[in-house]
XYZ file of C-alpha atoms in Angstrom:
399
model
C -0.016 0.011 0.028
C 1.458 3.418 -0.977
C 1.662 5.925 1.797
C 0.147 9.341 1.179
C 2.360 12.241 2.098
C 1.415 13.621 5.483
C 2.626 16.325 7.768
C 5.689 14.192 8.582
C 6.899 15.462 5.228
C 8.748 18.297 5.810
C 8.909 17.979 9.577
C 12.355 19.107 8.984
C 12.711 17.765 9.889
C 20.791 31.198 11.232
C 25.812 40.603 16.015
C 26.164 42.206 13.374
C 29.821 42.444 12.319
C 30.948 45.193 9.978
C 32.788 42.585 7.972
C 29.601 40.666 7.064
C 29.638 40.109 3.277
C 26.145 40.262 1.802
C 27.185 38.212 -1.169
C 28.482 35.212 0.773
C 25.852 32.508 0.607
C 28.213 30.139 2.467
C 31.891 30.242 3.343
C 34.208 28.905 0.602
C 36.303 26.962 3.131
C 33.251 24.828 3.854
C 32.921 23.734 0.288
C 36.604 23.267 -0.208
C 37.171 21.268 2.937
C 36.483 17.847 1.460
C 40.205 17.207 1.142
C 40.792 17.882 4.801
C 38.878 14.864 6.013
C 42.015 13.105 7.175
C 42.815 16.069 9.453
C 39.351 15.904 10.893
C 39.641 12.144 11.511
C 42.947 12.727 13.283
C 41.101 14.970 15.732
C 38.904 12.082 16.859
C 40.063 10.085 19.902
C 42.158 7.150 18.769
C 41.072 4.659 21.379
C 38.130 2.404 20.710
C 35.511 1.163 23.147
C 36.982 -2.368 23.371
C 36.547 -5.262 21.075
C 33.434 -6.687 22.700
C 31.518 -3.480 22.849
C 32.661 -2.442 19.362
C 31.519 -5.824 17.982
C 28.126 -5.415 19.673
C 27.700 -1.948 18.184
C 28.726 -3.175 14.748
C 26.220 -5.972 14.918
C 23.369 -3.794 16.229
C 23.898 -1.055 13.635
C 23.946 -3.633 10.853
C 20.706 -5.183 12.112
C 18.921 -1.827 12.461
C 20.134 -0.730 9.019
C 18.763 -3.931 7.440
C 15.449 -3.908 9.317
C 14.797 -0.208 8.770
C 15.925 -0.212 5.172
C 18.623 2.430 5.631
C 21.061 2.477 2.662
C 23.992 4.132 4.443
C 24.900 5.059 8.033
C 27.570 7.220 9.683
C 27.821 6.911 13.456
C 30.167 8.821 15.803
C 30.242 8.139 19.526
C 32.708 9.774 21.910
C 32.735 8.875 25.618
C 35.602 10.401 27.668
C 37.252 7.851 29.799
C 35.796 4.980 27.814
C 36.858 5.591 24.233
C 35.262 6.361 20.860
C 33.507 4.668 17.994
C 33.319 5.950 14.440
C 31.811 3.883 11.685
C 30.526 4.455 8.090
C 28.585 1.407 6.747
C 26.276 0.702 3.855
C 26.103 2.609 0.584
C 26.038 6.286 -0.381
C 24.579 5.500 -3.808
C 22.244 2.540 -4.292
C 22.749 2.620 -8.072
C 26.561 2.365 -8.059
C 27.196 0.741 -4.640
C 29.539 3.532 -3.650
C 30.243 3.053 0.033
C 29.147 5.576 2.756
C 32.023 7.704 3.901
C 32.638 9.146 7.353
C 33.665 12.509 5.893
C 30.418 13.049 3.997
C 28.373 16.239 4.050
C 24.648 15.663 4.711
C 21.567 17.803 4.885
C 20.807 18.162 8.649
C 17.116 19.162 8.459
C 15.740 20.332 11.724
C 19.110 20.511 13.472
C 19.188 23.855 11.662
C 16.884 25.071 14.410
C 19.715 24.903 16.926
C 21.707 27.275 14.800
C 18.815 29.650 14.186
C 17.886 29.892 17.840
C 21.585 30.337 18.834
C 21.721 33.305 16.474
C 18.557 34.694 18.012
C 19.965 34.277 21.508
C 23.114 36.128 20.426
C 20.816 39.127 19.816
C 19.230 38.575 23.222
C 22.703 38.710 24.855
C 23.359 41.992 23.045
C 20.076 43.386 24.360
C 18.820 44.011 20.822
C 15.716 41.921 21.322
C 13.844 40.317 24.225
C 12.500 36.853 24.335
C 9.187 38.163 25.571
C 8.829 40.668 22.706
C 5.715 39.969 20.604
C 6.408 38.759 17.060
C 4.166 41.598 15.829
C 6.933 44.028 16.714
C 9.127 42.537 13.949
C 6.871 40.783 11.472
C 3.445 41.977 10.251
C 0.513 39.731 9.460
C 1.088 36.980 12.013
C -2.214 35.595 13.334
C -2.483 36.656 17.000
C 0.968 38.150 16.623
C 0.540 40.634 19.467
C 0.204 37.827 21.993
C 2.770 35.390 20.506
C 6.277 36.054 21.850
C 9.682 35.131 20.477
C 9.935 32.763 23.445
C 6.698 30.989 22.387
C 8.128 30.534 18.876
C 11.391 29.079 20.080
C 9.568 26.771 22.552
C 7.151 25.473 19.906
C 4.260 26.889 21.889
C 2.919 29.642 19.582
C -0.189 27.881 18.413
C 0.557 28.853 14.832
C -0.467 26.279 12.232
C 2.536 24.452 10.723
C 2.736 25.390 7.027
C 4.197 21.985 6.169
C 0.832 20.451 7.153
C -1.067 22.437 4.540
C -2.198 20.206 1.640
C -1.578 22.932 -0.852
C 2.035 23.335 0.279
C 2.653 19.597 0.090
C 1.190 19.424 -3.402
C 3.271 22.405 -4.542
C 6.566 21.098 -3.134
C 6.217 17.502 -4.299
C 5.012 18.543 -7.722
C 8.234 20.517 -8.204
C 10.911 19.620 -5.549
C 13.456 21.966 -7.244
C 11.204 24.993 -6.725
C 12.422 27.958 -4.638
C 10.170 29.073 -1.753
C 10.763 32.403 -0.115
C 10.136 32.549 3.672
C 7.025 34.609 3.103
C 5.715 32.129 0.566
C 6.145 29.294 2.951
C 4.463 31.191 5.850
C 1.497 32.039 3.698
C 0.428 28.411 3.534
C 0.307 28.309 7.370
C -1.408 31.637 7.770
C -4.367 30.298 5.731
C -5.374 28.324 8.848
C -6.705 29.262 12.251
C -4.250 29.011 15.113
C -4.371 25.587 16.811
C -4.126 26.871 20.400
C -3.568 29.973 22.534
C 0.107 31.033 22.888
C 1.961 29.082 25.548
C -0.834 26.598 26.063
C 0.651 23.447 24.473
C 3.636 22.133 22.575
C 3.219 21.719 18.866
C 6.183 21.216 16.604
C 5.972 23.728 13.759
C 8.436 24.982 11.234
C 6.320 28.154 10.991
C 7.836 29.244 14.345
C 11.482 29.020 13.098
C 10.887 30.713 9.774
C 9.456 33.652 11.733
C 12.506 33.762 13.984
C 14.712 33.764 10.884
C 12.858 36.911 9.709
C 13.364 38.483 13.123
C 17.080 37.922 12.947
C 17.233 39.525 9.436
C 15.104 42.486 10.489
C 17.172 43.251 13.650
C 20.621 42.520 12.258
C 20.125 43.983 8.819
C 21.828 40.987 7.213
C 20.798 37.844 5.451
C 20.244 34.917 7.801
C 22.895 32.695 6.141
C 25.521 35.477 6.504
C 24.612 36.234 10.097
C 24.788 32.579 11.098
C 28.108 32.158 9.293
C 29.704 35.164 11.024
C 28.222 35.035 14.461
C 27.679 31.302 15.069
C 29.755 29.129 12.673
C 32.904 31.107 12.856
C 33.023 31.421 16.692
C 32.153 27.746 17.018
C 34.982 26.810 14.577
C 32.606 24.947 12.262
C 34.315 25.027 8.886
C 32.242 22.308 7.117
C 28.810 23.615 8.020
C 26.819 25.851 5.676
C 23.527 27.465 4.938
C 22.836 26.968 1.197
C 20.774 29.505 -0.790
C 19.408 26.745 -3.074
C 20.067 23.068 -3.878
C 23.898 23.365 -3.834
C 25.507 20.533 -1.970
C 29.323 20.231 -1.522
C 31.181 16.966 -2.162
C 31.452 14.341 -0.906
C 27.835 13.583 -0.058
C 25.627 10.545 -0.250
C 22.508 10.333 -2.300
C 19.392 10.738 -0.154
C 16.270 8.611 -0.598
C 12.712 9.425 0.366
C 9.225 7.935 -0.033
C 7.651 11.367 0.611
C 6.439 11.655 -2.908
C 3.057 12.145 -4.542
C 3.012 8.453 -5.639
C 4.504 7.098 -2.440
C 7.345 5.543 -4.473
C 10.913 6.022 -3.359
C 12.778 8.885 -5.101
C 16.278 10.319 -5.051
C 15.905 13.644 -3.173
C 19.642 14.507 -3.197
C 19.156 17.744 -5.194
C 15.740 18.822 -3.896
C 15.788 22.465 -3.031
C 15.588 22.902 0.791
C 14.610 26.564 0.610
C 11.108 25.744 1.878
C 12.708 24.758 5.203
C 15.013 27.840 5.436
C 15.605 28.718 9.115
C 13.837 25.586 10.187
C 15.817 22.992 8.226
C 17.975 23.940 5.217
C 21.519 23.577 6.563
C 24.298 21.153 5.763
C 27.128 19.764 7.924
C 29.353 16.753 8.611
C 30.295 14.406 11.371
C 33.289 16.346 12.654
C 31.401 19.690 12.880
C 28.310 18.075 14.387
C 30.460 16.427 17.070
C 31.824 19.844 17.994
C 28.409 21.530 17.821
C 26.750 18.986 20.102
C 28.823 20.072 23.035
C 28.816 23.796 22.055
C 25.003 24.029 21.895
C 24.416 21.875 25.038
C 26.875 23.722 27.213
C 26.272 27.212 25.814
C 29.819 28.272 25.170
C 28.613 30.893 22.609
C 26.097 32.430 25.001
C 25.961 34.048 28.438
C 25.246 31.666 31.353
C 21.924 33.344 31.947
C 20.751 33.066 28.374
C 21.875 29.411 28.195
C 19.906 28.745 31.357
C 16.817 30.066 29.689
C 17.504 27.961 26.598
C 17.692 24.826 28.732
C 14.527 25.529 30.720
C 12.650 22.686 29.056
C 8.945 22.134 29.231
C 6.830 18.978 28.712
C 6.022 18.025 25.188
C 3.177 15.636 26.129
C 5.394 12.687 25.371
C 7.079 10.772 28.199
C 10.793 11.231 28.457
C 11.139 14.255 26.129
C 11.055 17.935 27.015
C 11.693 21.021 24.744
C 13.419 24.225 25.486
C 14.427 27.054 23.183
C 15.158 25.246 19.929
C 16.603 22.230 21.797
C 15.265 19.143 23.395
C 16.167 16.856 26.322
C 15.342 13.208 26.126
C 16.347 10.930 28.950
C 19.378 13.063 29.738
C 20.561 13.596 26.158
C 20.461 17.259 25.022
C 20.412 18.343 21.354
C 18.209 17.924 18.338
C 17.439 15.578 15.488
C 16.853 16.391 11.855
C 14.670 15.021 9.110
C 14.333 16.367 5.537
C 13.507 14.334 2.440
C 16.401 11.993 1.830
C 18.349 12.520 5.077
C 18.089 12.234 8.817
C 20.506 13.126 11.623
C 20.796 13.022 15.398
C 23.294 15.230 17.351
C 23.118 14.978 21.133
C 25.236 15.398 24.214
C 24.950 13.623 27.552
C 26.241 15.991 30.242
C 26.418 13.376 33.004
C 29.027 11.414 31.002
C 30.255 14.244 28.640
C 29.377 11.855 25.849
C 28.462 12.861 22.319
C 26.449 10.927 19.754
C 26.150 11.858 16.068
C 24.154 9.856 13.541
C 23.807 10.616 9.820
C 21.736 8.485 7.419
C 20.647 8.903 3.786
C 16.948 8.137 4.043
C 13.949 9.480 5.907
C 11.637 6.640 4.892
C 9.854 5.268 7.918
C 9.249 1.663 8.801
C 6.306 0.845 11.032
C 5.769 4.592 11.616
C 9.200 5.154 13.188
C 11.955 7.544 12.158
C 14.939 5.329 11.177
C 17.422 7.640 12.949
C 15.494 7.331 16.165
C 15.427 3.576 16.003
C 19.183 3.630 15.472
C 19.867 6.102 18.312
C 17.706 4.193 20.675
C 19.540 0.911 19.866
C 22.942 2.467 20.296
C 22.180 4.253 23.550
C 20.519 1.115 24.828
C 23.936 -0.537 24.642
C 26.314 2.222 25.773
C 24.128 4.250 28.155
C 21.315 1.942 29.294
C 20.272 4.415 32.029
C 19.886 7.158 29.347
C 18.162 5.670 26.307
C 17.526 8.201 23.547
C 13.939 8.619 22.380
C 13.602 11.878 20.467
C 11.150 10.744 17.820
C 8.333 12.830 19.242
C 10.042 16.053 18.249
C 9.543 15.846 14.551
C 6.328 13.977 14.339
């Protein structure tokens, strides 16, 4: 039976410096860095987790990959005092059999939200905006915008209808996946609908919220979101292989990405689909090395003041046991971070403060099996082995 596209599609699932270059869509070093993979690998801890545990992880990942129908997997696990584990298995291209590579770039989907909200919080630290400012102060035409605050948007508690759930949007995107959507065009699909709840009343994951925050950043900073994130987030965090594309550009090496979120329900190659529709909510690209660094940076708040980071980590219930959501970040059974899902790709980037452990997962499909995100199944299996008291379960975030 063919599955009809639903709101999972597109659950995908960004201060001011005088030197900002308005023409820089993304930094050249990020695109040219493919040849530096060996340097990045040399930065990874050289000691494994032991032969028995390594064999168990190898076997488990292979089983999940087969059962969930995942073409290729990259897993990085770093546990201070215990060792590390880095593996690339499966294929990056089902047509040629080219193997998955650990130094691949991938589309990170909703992990983009952690970058967008970090950029927003940089403006908070500079006292240029307040989290309790109404969105109507910065963006006109938002339903109930006088009552919805920037905090509500970052917490996923605005009550605004998610534009990716609009049937017209789904039809428009899947009819022409290379189409460019401006932020205002995307928002218009959501603003057709009545709000789903009063501001602050309940958690509802919605890309509408993050696109609005992206517009706030541009309005206050006076710069394009991609440029602002590059200068004020990526550079200070020393992320040289992370970028915010303007269109479908995708640096090499990268795996092909496969999705069944199509009008027919058949599997398609989504590698070159234009992610502009996701923009501040899910358009970015990164790699294993940068995501490893970012996991700790975003969880510990090294780019922000302690007070602002504390607000970010003030998580609230989502309605799903074991998972809470803060300002563009979640906590699930002790792990802090975010996952990402965009047609063709899924990622998980999380940090466990109690053990200073980092887990990064990158896969080249978002096709579900038995209603479960494949990256979540994989993260749950891995953490069930290495941190049985802290088993990851972040699937509720991008449903």
